Amino acid sequence: MKHIVQQEYSVNKTKRNRRNGHGSFLIWFTGLSGSGKSTIANAVEAQLVQQGIHTYTLDGDNVRKGLNANLTFSPEDRAENIRRIAEVSHLMIDAGLVVLAAFVSPYAKDRETIQKIVGYTNYVEIFINTPLEECERRDVKGLYAKARAGEIKNFTGIDAPYEAPVAPHVQIDTMKVPVASAVKQILKAIENKLDIQ
Ligand code: ADP
């Protein structure tokens, strides 16, 4: 951008990672509403904190109440929602945190944007693959009933698409895998990223 010069600071990501004793990166949970993203992200974070890892969780509902309160669920606003979250994640990675992000993030293009913003090696994609019927049966927040009744428009799985990831780092079928096993799989997948090179 014109007239903007990147400032170099002497305390950088590498130094913060060394001080913390672990690497920093983004664990991105994608899947339908009610699939189990927040539940699993929460359990993963609890384990990480127990290991002395510095973490932060970004959650769809919370971010939409503040930073992204002016955005709708149109495809354009969903893209902007994700772009801002990715930029915030990027700052947090730079700050030395392991960032967990639980967002439906239904469009492959938007998930590609996240990787570009945070850097490919800083991105771990977790696909919480729970069938729509099961998410609708759980209807944790009563949103599917509202979407079926036409009270909510552009609801993913009902009248807006979900583009499933083709090559996620980890895929969890919550119909078969209990939360504790999902956590184990995810911890295994991030082991090398937690180590400082
Ligand atoms: P999301 O964040 O994807 O919208 P939530 O985590 O809020 O979904 O809700 C998922 C619901 O599914 C919770 O009520 C959770 O207890 C339930 N659930 C049942 N089995 C599982 C599982 N194996 N993994 C994750 N969640 C599960």
Tab-separated table of C-alpha atoms and ligand atoms in Angstrom:
chain	number	residue	atom	x	y	z
A	1	MET	CA	0.000	0.000	0.000
A	2	LYS	CA	1.175	3.521	-0.848
A	3	HIS	CA	3.074	5.426	1.852
A	4	ILE	CA	3.005	2.472	4.240
A	5	VAL	CA	6.409	1.134	5.170
A	6	GLN	CA	6.688	-2.045	7.204
A	7	GLN	CA	8.399	-1.306	10.514
A	8	GLU	CA	10.923	-3.820	11.813
A	9	TYR	CA	10.960	-4.325	15.582
A	10	SER	CA	13.799	-5.942	17.488
A	11	VAL	CA	11.413	-8.211	19.421
A	12	ASN	CA	9.960	-10.469	16.752
A	13	LYS	CA	8.055	-13.740	16.483
A	14	THR	CA	11.203	-15.857	16.804
A	15	LYS	CA	12.174	-14.126	20.041
A	16	ARG	CA	8.691	-14.457	21.471
A	17	ASN	CA	8.574	-18.145	20.521
A	18	ARG	CA	11.894	-18.686	22.264
A	19	ARG	CA	10.721	-16.892	25.373
A	20	ASN	CA	7.492	-18.936	25.429
A	21	GLY	CA	9.260	-22.175	24.623
A	22	HIS	CA	6.888	-23.113	21.802
A	23	GLY	CA	5.974	-22.207	18.246
A	24	SER	CA	2.938	-20.089	17.335
A	25	PHE	CA	0.453	-20.853	14.569
A	26	LEU	CA	-3.252	-21.100	13.767
A	27	ILE	CA	-5.510	-24.121	14.278
A	28	TRP	CA	-8.562	-23.480	12.106
A	29	PHE	CA	-11.752	-25.464	12.763
A	30	THR	CA	-14.264	-25.545	9.907
A	31	GLY	CA	-17.610	-27.341	9.711
A	32	LEU	CA	-21.354	-26.868	9.892
A	33	SER	CA	-23.011	-25.047	12.776
A	34	GLY	CA	-23.387	-27.538	15.616
A	35	SER	CA	-20.787	-29.894	14.162
A	36	GLY	CA	-18.626	-29.630	17.295
A	37	LYS	CA	-16.014	-27.020	16.384
A	38	SER	CA	-16.252	-24.998	19.620
A	39	THR	CA	-16.525	-28.094	21.797
A	40	ILE	CA	-13.390	-29.655	20.330
A	41	ALA	CA	-11.446	-26.364	20.100
A	42	ASN	CA	-12.244	-25.729	23.752
A	43	ALA	CA	-10.991	-29.187	24.774
A	44	VAL	CA	-7.808	-28.794	22.696
A	45	GLU	CA	-7.125	-25.390	24.260
A	46	ALA	CA	-7.600	-26.785	27.777
A	47	GLN	CA	-4.967	-29.459	27.063
A	48	LEU	CA	-2.540	-26.951	25.562
A	49	VAL	CA	-2.867	-24.587	28.521
A	50	GLN	CA	-2.206	-27.499	30.844
A	51	GLN	CA	1.058	-28.029	28.956
A	52	GLY	CA	1.993	-24.391	29.552
A	53	ILE	CA	1.255	-23.267	25.995
A	54	HIS	CA	0.076	-19.693	25.419
A	55	THR	CA	-3.217	-19.780	23.533
A	56	TYR	CA	-6.213	-17.746	22.429
A	57	THR	CA	-9.519	-18.854	20.925
A	58	LEU	CA	-11.424	-16.841	18.348
A	59	ASP	CA	-15.050	-17.890	18.044
A	60	GLY	CA	-17.627	-16.998	15.394
A	61	ASP	CA	-20.374	-15.759	17.682
A	62	ASN	CA	-18.012	-13.715	19.849
A	63	VAL	CA	-16.243	-12.034	16.939
A	64	ARG	CA	-19.541	-11.175	15.282
A	65	LYS	CA	-20.652	-9.404	18.463
A	66	GLY	CA	-17.658	-7.042	18.385
A	67	LEU	CA	-15.027	-6.682	15.675
A	68	ASN	CA	-17.377	-7.863	12.921
A	69	ALA	CA	-20.694	-6.570	14.272
A	70	ASN	CA	-21.298	-4.674	11.013
A	71	LEU	CA	-21.142	-7.780	8.796
A	72	THR	CA	-24.001	-9.958	7.476
A	73	PHE	CA	-23.967	-13.544	6.195
A	74	SER	CA	-23.885	-12.607	2.493
A	75	PRO	CA	-20.978	-14.214	0.589
A	76	GLU	CA	-19.155	-10.816	0.442
A	77	ASP	CA	-19.534	-10.178	4.157
A	78	ARG	CA	-18.569	-13.756	4.983
A	79	ALA	CA	-15.366	-13.181	3.010
A	80	GLU	CA	-14.679	-9.942	4.927
A	81	ASN	CA	-15.499	-11.705	8.221
A	82	ILE	CA	-12.871	-14.341	7.476
A	83	ARG	CA	-10.306	-11.813	6.196
A	84	ARG	CA	-10.472	-9.808	9.419
A	85	ILE	CA	-10.265	-12.935	11.569
A	86	ALA	CA	-7.231	-14.081	9.584
A	87	GLU	CA	-5.537	-10.696	10.059
A	88	VAL	CA	-6.219	-10.814	13.802
A	89	SER	CA	-4.882	-14.385	13.887
A	90	HIS	CA	-1.773	-13.229	12.056
A	91	LEU	CA	-1.105	-10.599	14.734
A	92	MET	CA	-1.674	-13.157	17.473
A	93	ILE	CA	0.706	-15.630	15.826
A	94	ASP	CA	3.273	-12.832	15.698
A	95	ALA	CA	2.575	-12.222	19.391
A	96	GLY	CA	3.579	-15.834	20.061
A	97	LEU	CA	0.191	-17.444	20.624
A	98	VAL	CA	-1.264	-20.711	19.414
A	99	VAL	CA	-4.546	-19.425	17.997
A	100	LEU	CA	-7.614	-21.648	17.807
A	101	ALA	CA	-10.369	-20.419	15.504
A	102	ALA	CA	-13.820	-22.008	15.232
A	103	PHE	CA	-15.759	-20.660	12.272
A	104	VAL	CA	-18.165	-22.332	9.839
A	105	SER	CA	-16.043	-20.816	7.021
A	106	PRO	CA	-18.016	-22.575	4.269
A	107	TYR	CA	-16.150	-21.262	1.204
A	108	ALA	CA	-12.907	-22.883	0.011
A	109	LYS	CA	-11.791	-19.536	-1.432
A	110	ASP	CA	-12.065	-17.831	1.964
A	111	ARG	CA	-10.100	-20.622	3.664
A	112	GLU	CA	-7.436	-20.147	0.979
A	113	THR	CA	-7.346	-16.433	1.883
A	114	ILE	CA	-6.630	-17.309	5.523
A	115	GLN	CA	-3.610	-19.370	4.499
A	116	LYS	CA	-2.286	-16.536	2.347
A	117	ILE	CA	-2.652	-14.070	5.235
A	118	VAL	CA	-1.136	-16.159	8.036
A	119	GLY	CA	1.307	-18.104	5.832
A	120	TYR	CA	0.839	-21.702	4.699
A	121	THR	CA	3.132	-23.181	7.333
A	122	ASN	CA	1.236	-21.374	10.108
A	123	TYR	CA	-2.106	-22.928	9.164
A	124	VAL	CA	-3.524	-26.229	10.410
A	125	GLU	CA	-6.971	-27.068	9.068
A	126	ILE	CA	-9.322	-29.240	11.128
A	127	PHE	CA	-12.486	-30.332	9.348
A	128	ILE	CA	-15.211	-31.229	11.841
A	129	ASN	CA	-17.159	-33.466	9.516
A	130	THR	CA	-20.547	-34.067	11.104
A	131	PRO	CA	-23.456	-34.803	8.741
A	132	LEU	CA	-26.061	-32.075	8.365
A	133	GLU	CA	-28.807	-34.391	9.702
A	134	GLU	CA	-26.870	-34.844	12.947
A	135	CYS	CA	-26.111	-31.113	13.319
A	136	GLU	CA	-29.790	-30.417	12.738
A	137	ARG	CA	-30.801	-33.099	15.240
A	138	ARG	CA	-28.476	-31.535	17.867
A	139	ASP	CA	-29.631	-28.015	16.956
A	140	VAL	CA	-27.568	-26.707	19.881
A	141	LYS	CA	-28.636	-23.086	19.401
A	142	GLY	CA	-32.046	-23.668	17.815
A	143	LEU	CA	-30.786	-22.079	14.609
A	144	TYR	CA	-31.659	-24.918	12.211
A	145	ALA	CA	-35.325	-24.776	13.276
A	146	LYS	CA	-35.306	-21.029	12.613
A	147	ALA	CA	-33.587	-21.493	9.238
A	148	ARG	CA	-36.133	-24.172	8.222
A	149	ALA	CA	-38.924	-21.800	9.242
A	150	GLY	CA	-37.380	-19.121	7.001
A	151	GLU	CA	-36.560	-16.871	9.950
A	152	ILE	CA	-32.839	-16.984	9.164
A	153	LYS	CA	-31.627	-16.543	5.586
A	154	ASN	CA	-28.308	-17.740	4.101
A	155	PHE	CA	-27.923	-20.451	6.742
A	156	THR	CA	-25.117	-22.851	5.859
A	157	GLY	CA	-26.437	-26.324	5.049
A	158	ILE	CA	-30.018	-25.086	4.560
A	159	ASP	CA	-30.033	-22.289	1.987
A	160	ALA	CA	-26.305	-21.558	1.723
A	161	PRO	CA	-23.606	-24.017	0.627
A	162	TYR	CA	-20.806	-25.664	2.607
A	163	GLU	CA	-17.756	-26.488	0.502
A	164	ALA	CA	-16.024	-29.340	2.315
A	165	PRO	CA	-12.214	-29.109	2.560
A	166	VAL	CA	-10.458	-31.486	0.159
A	167	ALA	CA	-7.185	-31.883	2.054
A	168	PRO	CA	-7.597	-30.932	5.728
A	169	HIS	CA	-4.730	-31.771	8.099
A	170	VAL	CA	-7.195	-33.574	10.368
A	171	GLN	CA	-10.747	-34.709	9.749
A	172	ILE	CA	-13.039	-35.666	12.625
A	173	ASP	CA	-16.280	-37.546	12.187
A	174	THR	CA	-17.993	-36.738	15.493
A	175	MET	CA	-20.502	-39.552	14.923
A	176	LYS	CA	-17.645	-42.022	15.406
A	177	VAL	CA	-14.981	-40.125	17.333
A	178	PRO	CA	-15.478	-38.950	20.926
A	179	VAL	CA	-14.116	-35.537	21.932
A	180	ALA	CA	-11.128	-36.995	23.833
A	181	SER	CA	-9.924	-38.935	20.762
A	182	ALA	CA	-10.416	-35.904	18.534
A	183	VAL	CA	-8.202	-33.908	20.915
A	184	LYS	CA	-5.506	-36.608	20.786
A	185	GLN	CA	-5.516	-36.633	16.969
A	186	ILE	CA	-5.222	-32.862	16.824
A	187	LEU	CA	-2.436	-32.689	19.436
A	188	LYS	CA	-0.505	-35.288	17.439
A	189	ALA	CA	-0.951	-33.273	14.239
A	190	ILE	CA	0.455	-30.073	15.782
A	191	GLU	CA	3.344	-31.668	17.706
A	192	ASN	CA	6.029	-30.558	15.244
A	193	LYS	CA	4.663	-27.019	15.024
A	194	LEU	CA	4.832	-26.626	18.805
A	195	ASP	CA	8.547	-27.441	18.765
A	196	ILE	CA	10.820	-24.483	18.229
A	197	GLN	CA	13.008	-25.067	15.168
B	1	ADP	P1	-20.095	-25.612	16.544
B	1	ADP	O1	-19.057	-24.850	17.322
B	1	ADP	O2	-19.512	-26.410	15.415
B	1	ADP	O3	-21.270	-24.789	16.119
B	1	ADP	P2	-20.714	-26.779	19.098
B	1	ADP	O4	-19.381	-27.250	19.587
B	1	ADP	O5	-21.237	-25.474	19.630
B	1	ADP	O6	-20.678	-26.744	17.508
B	1	ADP	O7	-21.829	-27.876	19.369
B	1	ADP	C1	-21.625	-29.220	19.056
B	1	ADP	C2	-22.547	-30.087	19.918
B	1	ADP	O8	-22.358	-31.442	19.570
B	1	ADP	C3	-22.267	-29.946	21.408
B	1	ADP	O9	-23.478	-29.915	22.092
B	1	ADP	C4	-21.489	-31.237	21.717
B	1	ADP	O10	-21.648	-31.632	23.047
B	1	ADP	C5	-22.125	-32.230	20.745
B	1	ADP	N1	-21.267	-33.368	20.407
B	1	ADP	C6	-21.653	-34.665	20.475
B	1	ADP	N2	-20.646	-35.504	20.144
B	1	ADP	C7	-19.596	-34.715	19.851
B	1	ADP	C8	-18.244	-34.999	19.455
B	1	ADP	N3	-17.803	-36.256	19.279
B	1	ADP	N4	-17.424	-33.961	19.220
B	1	ADP	C9	-17.860	-32.695	19.395
B	1	ADP	N5	-19.110	-32.360	19.776
B	1	ADP	C10	-19.979	-33.362	20.019
